[in-house]
Amino acid sequence: MAAIDEYINTIIEQGRRDAHHDGSAAIEAHHLLLAIAAEGENATRQVLTSAGLDHRAIRDALDREFEHSLNAAGVSLAASGLPRPSKAAKPPTQLGASAKLALERGFASVDRKKDLRPAHLLLGILQARVGTVPRALALAEVDRAELMARLLRTLTPESE
């Protein structure tokens, strides 16, 4: 198995654990982002931490996004007393639409699989224009364009 295949499997497995913890029925892009922050290789983790995004900060941003989305629907998380989601009985086995699209975008950013790097997976997640990840990053006041530019710099030949 190629190193990139092992990396992707590791990220998906960690994403599965995060999804299970959230009580999610599928592994979504935000679970992959959490996994990269927790298990990612050094360059991708450094890009995230340079923007103040470690695993805890991403989790906090996702929690704020969840509360913000409820507020937009007229539901106050604080006033409603809703309990936190409980763990699902079994970890999810399926990738959700946002995770599939993130992987597709990451894979499409290279011409050949042998050129695929961990940063391409993160790039595929960050390129989403709508969804949980871009909303959470916006609420965390993260400049996604700058974050993607930093990530792309790690992919230049002189940085490899």
XYZ file of C-alpha atoms in Angstrom:
160
model
C 0.000 0.000 0.000
C 1.343 3.439 -0.920
C 2.086 5.952 1.822
C -0.747 8.225 0.647
C -3.207 5.321 0.848
C -2.128 4.640 4.433
C -2.478 8.342 5.256
C -5.978 8.556 3.772
C -7.025 5.390 5.616
C -5.673 6.825 8.883
C -7.548 10.100 8.365
C -10.787 8.313 7.475
C -10.459 6.036 10.514
C -9.868 9.019 12.825
C -12.758 10.801 11.086
C -14.906 7.748 11.817
C -14.050 8.071 15.525
C -14.918 11.781 15.513
C -18.183 11.075 13.672
C -19.029 8.333 16.169
C -18.313 10.703 19.053
C -20.656 13.264 17.444
C -23.407 10.690 16.942
C -23.193 11.237 13.176
C -24.566 8.702 10.722
C -21.753 9.370 8.221
C -18.189 10.651 8.109
C -18.326 14.217 6.786
C -15.686 16.731 5.689
C -15.563 18.370 9.107
C -14.686 14.989 10.636
C -11.823 14.669 8.144
C -10.652 18.176 9.073
C -10.663 17.227 12.759
C -8.735 14.063 11.877
C -6.090 15.998 9.964
C -5.655 18.313 12.938
C -5.293 15.312 15.252
C -3.509 12.736 13.097
C -2.303 14.630 10.055
C 1.277 14.704 8.956
C 3.495 17.548 10.045
C 3.129 19.977 7.102
C -0.677 19.972 7.118
C -0.818 20.271 10.906
C 1.620 23.209 10.774
C -0.518 24.998 8.185
C -3.575 24.541 10.390
C -1.826 25.611 13.587
C -0.372 28.669 11.817
C -4.003 29.812 11.546
C -4.722 28.882 15.169
C -6.520 25.678 14.170
C -5.563 22.749 16.333
C -8.036 19.948 17.052
C -9.612 21.819 19.988
C -9.956 25.100 18.070
C -11.599 23.301 15.142
C -13.971 21.488 17.509
C -14.863 24.829 19.139
C -15.461 26.426 15.719
C -17.701 23.509 14.732
C -19.651 23.856 17.984
C -20.133 27.588 17.284
C -21.260 26.746 13.738
C -23.813 24.259 15.103
C -25.190 26.826 17.561
C -25.222 29.533 14.877
C -27.139 27.253 12.494
C -29.710 26.472 15.185
C -30.094 30.189 15.901
C -30.707 30.819 12.195
C -33.558 28.309 12.423
C -34.949 30.092 15.484
C -33.682 27.608 18.060
C -31.562 28.781 20.958
C -29.256 26.035 22.148
C -28.777 27.756 25.510
C -32.494 28.323 26.087
C -33.694 24.960 24.792
C -31.634 22.805 27.126
C -30.989 20.311 24.348
C -28.592 17.568 25.398
C -25.361 16.999 23.505
C -25.663 14.283 20.860
C -24.901 10.851 22.218
C -22.522 8.447 20.553
C -24.079 6.332 17.868
C -24.424 2.642 18.682
C -21.833 1.803 16.026
C -19.271 4.009 14.284
C -20.390 5.107 10.826
C -18.969 3.196 7.894
C -20.038 5.492 5.067
C -18.504 8.701 3.846
C -21.050 11.496 3.634
C -21.462 13.728 0.597
C -19.189 16.487 1.929
C -16.365 14.022 2.646
C -16.707 12.401 -0.777
C -16.605 15.811 -2.459
C -13.574 16.845 -0.396
C -11.717 13.691 -1.441
C -12.707 14.195 -5.078
C -11.488 17.809 -5.025
C -8.227 16.743 -3.400
C -7.645 13.963 -5.928
C -8.556 16.257 -8.830
C -5.829 18.706 -7.805
C -3.127 16.342 -9.126
C -2.661 14.719 -12.504
C -1.386 11.388 -11.187
C -2.077 9.509 -7.981
C 1.648 9.219 -7.307
C 1.716 13.035 -6.997
C -0.988 13.049 -4.295
C 0.169 14.409 -0.925
C -1.604 14.835 2.429
C -1.899 18.562 1.739
C -4.124 17.774 -1.255
C -6.691 16.171 1.050
C -6.737 19.264 3.264
C -6.962 21.442 0.155
C -10.021 19.471 -0.984
C -11.682 20.141 2.373
C -10.824 23.842 2.389
C -12.021 24.407 -1.181
C -15.661 23.838 -0.223
C -17.594 27.054 -0.760
C -20.670 26.007 1.215
C -21.246 23.696 4.131
C -20.201 23.177 7.700
C -16.450 23.680 7.226
C -16.582 27.062 5.470
C -19.232 28.327 7.921
C -17.195 27.173 10.935
C -13.990 28.730 9.594
C -15.797 31.996 8.850
C -17.181 32.108 12.405
C -13.648 31.463 13.683
C -12.519 34.406 11.529
C -10.089 32.239 9.575
C -9.082 33.554 6.159
C -9.644 30.423 4.050
C -7.954 31.986 1.004
C -4.797 32.693 3.012
C -4.941 29.244 4.587
C -5.176 27.629 1.137
C -2.307 29.823 -0.123
C -0.115 28.629 2.782
C -1.094 25.070 2.010
C -0.280 25.452 -1.679
C 3.156 26.798 -0.755
C 3.869 23.508 1.019
C 3.237 21.748 -2.293
C 5.807 23.686 -4.294
C 8.892 21.685 -5.340
C 11.297 23.711 -3.172
C 9.282 22.877 -0.037
C 9.172 19.112 -0.597
